[in-house]
Amino acid sequence: MISLKDRVALITGAGGGLGRSHALYLAGLGAKIVVNDPGGGVAGSGGNRAPADETVALVRQAGGEAVADYSGVETMEGASRMTAAALEAFGRLDIVVNNAGILRDASFKKQTDDDWRRVLDVHLTGSRNVVKAAWDHLCGRKYGRIVMTSSASGLYGNFGQTNYGAAKLGAIGFLNSLKEEGERYGIKVNAVAPMARSRMTESILPAELLGKLDPRFVSPVVAYLASEDCAVNGQCWAVGGGYVARVAIVEAKGLRLPADESFDAETVAANLETITDLGKARPLANLMDASAKILR
Ligand code: NAI
């Protein structure tokens, strides 16, 4: 049985959508929850305590324990308040779910510097801030589970989302190195790339699809990755509507050419097929693994 009994989870952006669903699901497995959400619109404007308060009320109605925090993840002060809220209310912190997010979609031609900066600030720097604020505590207790939220937009690309895509793939770059640092402290860091109905997607996806994409079908995966039983570290899983699959950056088997004067642009052009053939591609564990493949 996967249980989160006595675990304390901080879930950012848990005032609605996926974050609220994660809060309810993790609480259902016994976790005590810090429901973080400053409220506000999809683009990050305004603020409102009601979303976080409502999630807390729903968790409590279902018999769980939760407290609210209304800070923004984009400042270190905000992130520190969230972790302090966990310690104050529950005396510890075991799980961080970086879920907070905003959208500032625009074609690259029309994207303003502010659109770029604010999306990076919330998704990438925000996730980093929350982990940073929790890190010493997690290392000190030699246990932690961190779940990042990536997106198909970052993994594969989407028109009008260079800011969001960069931030969401940045989350994977962040976890790739953090997994190396957390291992010795019993900290595992993984990511989900979800697809679900929320205010972010309800104007983008067709209604019949949205009906099949309840956020509830993402939360069990987050709960697994947040549990002691989690058997993976440094992975990203695509999740939605009952579908779950590992996503990986892979490197082709590649081609080894003599490292001498014969190595020129013409040889590259002539070997395009072999260089780009992903038939025997595999994921690489880390920089050492990647270097070994080149140097072998
Ligand atoms: P949502 O808009 O319902 O949830 C995002 C939450 O983050 C909101 O409650 C918002 O108030 C909160 N938030 C915004 N700025 C914040 C800040 N500075 N600090 C703390 N919280 C803040 O949308 P949804 O869909 O539930 O998104 C959750 C996460 O999943 C986001 O990171 C999003 O990018 C990601 N995602 C969602 C997909 C989907 O299909 N719904 C697809 C891929 C990724």
XYZ file of C-alpha atoms and ligand atoms in Angstrom:
340
model
C 0.000 0.000 0.000
C 1.358 3.394 -0.967
C 0.934 5.563 2.113
C 1.899 9.154 2.875
C 0.915 8.883 6.519
C 2.811 11.381 8.698
C 4.439 12.950 5.650
C 4.174 16.696 5.135
C 3.758 18.015 1.603
C 4.095 21.558 0.311
C 2.157 21.957 -2.924
C 2.562 25.233 -4.780
C -0.305 26.659 -6.805
C -2.716 24.327 -5.015
C -5.668 26.723 -4.990
C -7.204 25.133 -8.066
C -6.696 22.857 -11.052
C -4.009 20.204 -10.759
C -2.582 21.542 -7.495
C -5.923 21.245 -5.693
C -6.356 17.743 -7.051
C -2.855 16.793 -5.826
C -3.624 18.254 -2.400
C -6.806 16.212 -2.046
C -5.207 13.019 -3.323
C -2.049 13.265 -1.211
C -4.133 14.144 1.849
C -6.277 11.083 1.115
C -3.108 8.989 1.421
C -2.393 10.545 4.813
C -0.141 13.512 4.003
C -0.506 16.822 5.821
C -0.607 19.576 3.270
C 0.614 23.155 2.969
C -1.677 24.556 0.303
C 0.228 27.403 -1.299
C -1.519 29.792 -3.667
C -1.546 33.588 -3.924
C -4.648 33.434 -6.146
C -4.790 35.654 -9.180
C -5.452 35.192 -12.875
C -3.955 32.745 -15.368
C -1.456 35.430 -16.408
C -0.418 35.976 -12.795
C -2.206 39.255 -12.146
C -4.047 40.101 -8.924
C -4.263 38.056 -5.761
C -6.938 36.387 -3.708
C -6.848 34.181 -0.633
C -10.051 32.294 -1.479
C -8.528 29.591 -3.765
C -6.028 28.367 -1.145
C -8.638 28.632 1.628
C -11.125 26.588 -0.414
C -8.606 23.808 -0.999
C -7.793 23.735 2.709
C -11.531 23.496 3.481
C -11.963 20.637 0.983
C -9.028 18.703 2.447
C -10.399 19.163 5.961
C -13.927 18.167 4.876
C -12.456 14.933 3.548
C -10.863 14.296 6.955
C -7.368 15.497 6.128
C -5.053 18.147 7.585
C -4.035 21.275 5.699
C -2.959 24.875 6.189
C -2.905 27.710 3.676
C -0.051 29.892 2.534
C -0.580 32.799 0.154
C 2.983 33.594 -0.883
C 4.301 33.773 -4.425
C 7.032 31.335 -5.441
C 8.895 33.958 -7.449
C 10.677 35.440 -4.431
C 12.937 33.702 -1.946
C 10.993 35.425 0.849
C 7.770 33.813 -0.402
C 9.379 30.393 -0.724
C 10.834 30.667 2.794
C 7.407 31.566 4.201
C 5.966 28.368 2.672
C 8.556 26.076 4.204
C 8.255 27.940 7.513
C 4.483 27.340 7.366
C 5.097 23.595 7.043
C 7.491 23.543 9.998
C 5.244 25.712 12.129
C 2.056 23.758 11.458
C 3.419 20.222 11.197
C 7.024 20.304 12.454
C 8.600 18.903 9.301
C 8.597 18.820 5.519
C 9.045 15.726 3.348
C 7.534 16.502 -0.038
C 7.661 19.498 -2.370
C 5.357 19.535 -5.378
C 6.310 22.422 -7.664
C 3.047 22.974 -9.484
C 2.537 26.762 -9.536
C 2.269 28.263 -12.966
C 1.120 31.099 -15.158
C 0.785 31.662 -18.885
C 1.845 34.673 -20.943
C 1.423 33.238 -24.431
C 2.449 35.295 -27.453
C 4.303 34.594 -30.668
C 7.996 35.343 -30.241
C 7.565 38.400 -32.458
C 5.024 39.853 -30.022
C 6.452 38.563 -26.737
C 7.442 41.357 -24.371
C 10.419 41.208 -22.012
C 7.896 41.128 -19.180
C 6.114 38.078 -20.695
C 9.441 36.280 -20.795
C 10.649 37.281 -17.355
C 7.452 36.627 -15.410
C 6.933 33.146 -16.832
C 10.547 32.207 -16.100
C 10.262 33.777 -12.634
C 7.247 31.693 -11.623
C 7.940 28.336 -13.276
C 11.708 28.032 -13.178
C 13.080 30.417 -10.564
C 9.955 29.800 -8.462
C 10.520 26.040 -8.417
C 14.184 26.619 -7.594
C 13.288 29.019 -4.772
C 10.939 26.556 -3.096
C 13.438 23.704 -3.334
C 16.200 26.007 -2.081
C 14.100 27.026 0.914
C 13.405 23.361 1.745
C 16.814 21.912 0.864
C 18.726 22.192 4.152
C 15.767 20.738 6.034
C 15.413 17.800 3.619
C 19.172 17.124 3.600
C 19.272 17.346 7.384
C 16.557 14.717 7.711
C 18.074 12.605 4.910
C 14.750 12.236 3.152
C 12.830 14.120 0.511
C 10.631 13.808 -2.511
C 10.449 16.627 -5.043
C 8.013 16.586 -7.938
C 8.494 19.142 -10.688
C 5.828 20.037 -13.237
C 7.071 20.129 -16.805
C 4.987 20.254 -19.967
C 4.805 18.806 -23.473
C 5.196 22.419 -24.539
C 8.747 22.459 -23.169
C 9.583 18.886 -24.079
C 8.364 19.123 -27.656
C 7.350 22.727 -28.441
C 4.223 24.758 -28.996
C 3.575 27.900 -31.017
C 3.421 31.008 -28.837
C 5.119 29.454 -25.816
C 8.865 30.097 -26.097
C 8.814 31.545 -22.563
C 6.711 28.776 -21.047
C 8.504 26.053 -23.010
C 11.934 27.281 -21.931
C 10.805 27.360 -18.304
C 9.218 23.911 -18.478
C 12.240 22.262 -20.069
C 14.345 24.249 -17.612
C 12.601 22.283 -14.880
C 14.062 19.117 -16.402
C 17.543 20.630 -16.625
C 17.224 21.632 -12.983
C 16.195 18.163 -11.864
C 18.837 16.407 -13.976
C 21.557 17.956 -11.824
C 19.574 18.068 -8.582
C 19.057 14.296 -8.727
C 22.836 13.897 -8.594
C 23.066 16.118 -5.512
C 20.046 14.773 -3.660
C 20.830 11.093 -3.913
C 23.270 11.031 -0.984
C 20.596 12.639 1.207
C 17.811 10.251 0.276
C 16.146 12.928 -1.833
C 14.501 11.912 -5.100
C 13.440 14.432 -7.694
C 11.167 13.577 -10.583
C 8.740 15.410 -12.861
C 5.365 15.058 -14.457
C 4.388 16.527 -17.810
C 0.632 16.587 -17.281
C -2.367 17.051 -19.489
C -5.559 17.943 -17.678
C -8.627 20.093 -17.678
C -8.016 23.360 -15.850
C -8.549 27.054 -16.398
C -5.233 26.970 -18.286
C -6.463 24.473 -20.842
C -10.233 24.952 -20.993
C -10.029 27.547 -23.747
C -7.407 25.587 -25.708
C -8.590 21.956 -25.756
C -11.926 20.788 -27.244
C -14.743 20.127 -24.742
C -14.999 16.387 -25.456
C -11.286 15.959 -24.740
C -11.471 18.051 -21.588
C -14.172 15.710 -20.284
C -11.654 12.870 -20.302
C -8.851 14.843 -18.712
C -9.864 15.254 -15.104
C -6.870 16.438 -12.991
C -7.683 13.476 -10.753
C -5.920 11.288 -13.343
C -2.608 13.053 -12.786
C -2.544 13.099 -8.982
C -1.923 9.372 -8.312
C 1.274 9.648 -10.349
C 2.382 12.663 -8.309
C 1.530 10.731 -5.144
C 3.621 7.759 -6.265
C 6.601 9.973 -7.121
C 6.146 11.698 -3.741
C 6.051 8.443 -1.801
C 8.740 6.484 -0.018
C 8.039 3.647 -2.474
C 9.092 5.769 -5.447
C 11.625 3.630 -7.287
C 12.863 6.206 -9.798
C 15.040 9.302 -9.569
C 15.552 11.993 -12.183
C 12.717 10.907 -14.452
C 9.908 12.758 -16.178
C 6.594 11.066 -16.887
C 3.894 12.218 -19.285
C 0.521 11.855 -17.552
C -3.108 12.472 -18.411
C -6.501 10.829 -18.801
C -5.191 7.511 -17.490
C -2.046 7.513 -19.660
C 1.384 7.352 -17.999
C 4.696 7.090 -19.849
C 8.304 7.921 -19.138
C 9.700 10.720 -21.268
C 13.455 10.792 -21.834
C 16.090 12.737 -23.659
C 17.906 10.117 -25.686
C 21.099 10.080 -27.710
C 21.395 8.191 -30.988
C 23.894 5.343 -31.268
C 25.751 7.774 -33.466
C 28.696 7.466 -35.714
C 32.407 7.369 -34.976
C 34.569 8.960 -37.611
C 38.347 9.168 -37.551
C 39.337 12.235 -35.513
C 41.819 13.511 -38.101
C 41.998 15.813 -41.105
C 39.432 13.669 -42.980
C 36.738 14.851 -40.543
C 35.062 17.669 -42.438
C 31.644 19.172 -43.183
C 31.254 16.903 -46.215
C 31.541 13.774 -44.038
C 28.853 15.176 -41.746
C 26.494 15.743 -44.698
C 27.243 12.300 -46.116
C 26.395 10.584 -42.813
C 23.255 12.457 -41.912
C 21.109 9.342 -41.764
C 23.338 7.488 -39.298
C 23.909 10.565 -37.131
C 20.176 11.235 -36.754
C 18.927 7.623 -36.618
C 17.211 7.092 -33.263
C 16.767 3.345 -33.804
C 19.266 2.409 -31.097
C 19.002 5.630 -29.097
C 19.182 5.445 -25.323
C 18.880 7.822 -22.374
C 22.141 8.741 -20.647
C 22.360 8.831 -16.863
C 24.326 12.064 -16.443
C 27.226 14.118 -17.795
C 29.730 11.346 -16.916
C 27.728 8.831 -18.912
C 27.488 11.264 -21.835
C 31.220 11.998 -21.721
C 32.041 8.304 -21.549
C 29.979 7.702 -24.675
C 31.971 10.318 -26.588
C 35.340 9.245 -25.252
C 34.823 5.486 -25.460
P -4.068 26.538 -12.874
O -3.979 27.909 -13.438
O -5.385 26.049 -12.416
O -3.038 26.335 -11.695
C -1.889 27.089 -11.484
C -1.925 27.607 -10.082
O -0.688 28.258 -9.796
C -3.028 28.634 -9.874
O -3.857 28.237 -8.807
C -2.289 29.923 -9.594
O -2.946 30.786 -8.681
C -0.987 29.394 -9.033
N 0.090 30.398 -9.142
C 0.284 31.299 -10.134
N 1.333 32.072 -9.865
C 1.835 31.645 -8.676
C 2.933 32.045 -7.869
N 3.731 33.053 -8.234
N 3.168 31.379 -6.711
C 2.370 30.343 -6.331
N 1.302 29.930 -7.046
C 1.051 30.575 -8.211
O -3.516 25.559 -14.039
P -3.117 24.006 -13.993
O -3.418 23.481 -15.334
O -3.686 23.337 -12.826
O -1.531 24.091 -13.876
C -0.774 23.475 -12.873
C 0.631 23.237 -13.387
O 0.602 22.266 -14.433
C 1.288 24.464 -14.005
O 2.665 24.481 -13.681
C 1.109 24.247 -15.483
O 2.066 24.951 -16.234
C 1.284 22.754 -15.562
N 0.751 22.138 -16.757
C -0.598 21.998 -16.918
C -1.082 21.368 -18.044
C -2.533 21.088 -18.207
O -2.898 20.357 -19.175
N -3.419 21.594 -17.353
C -0.197 20.941 -19.128
C 1.197 21.063 -18.822
C 1.633 21.670 -17.679
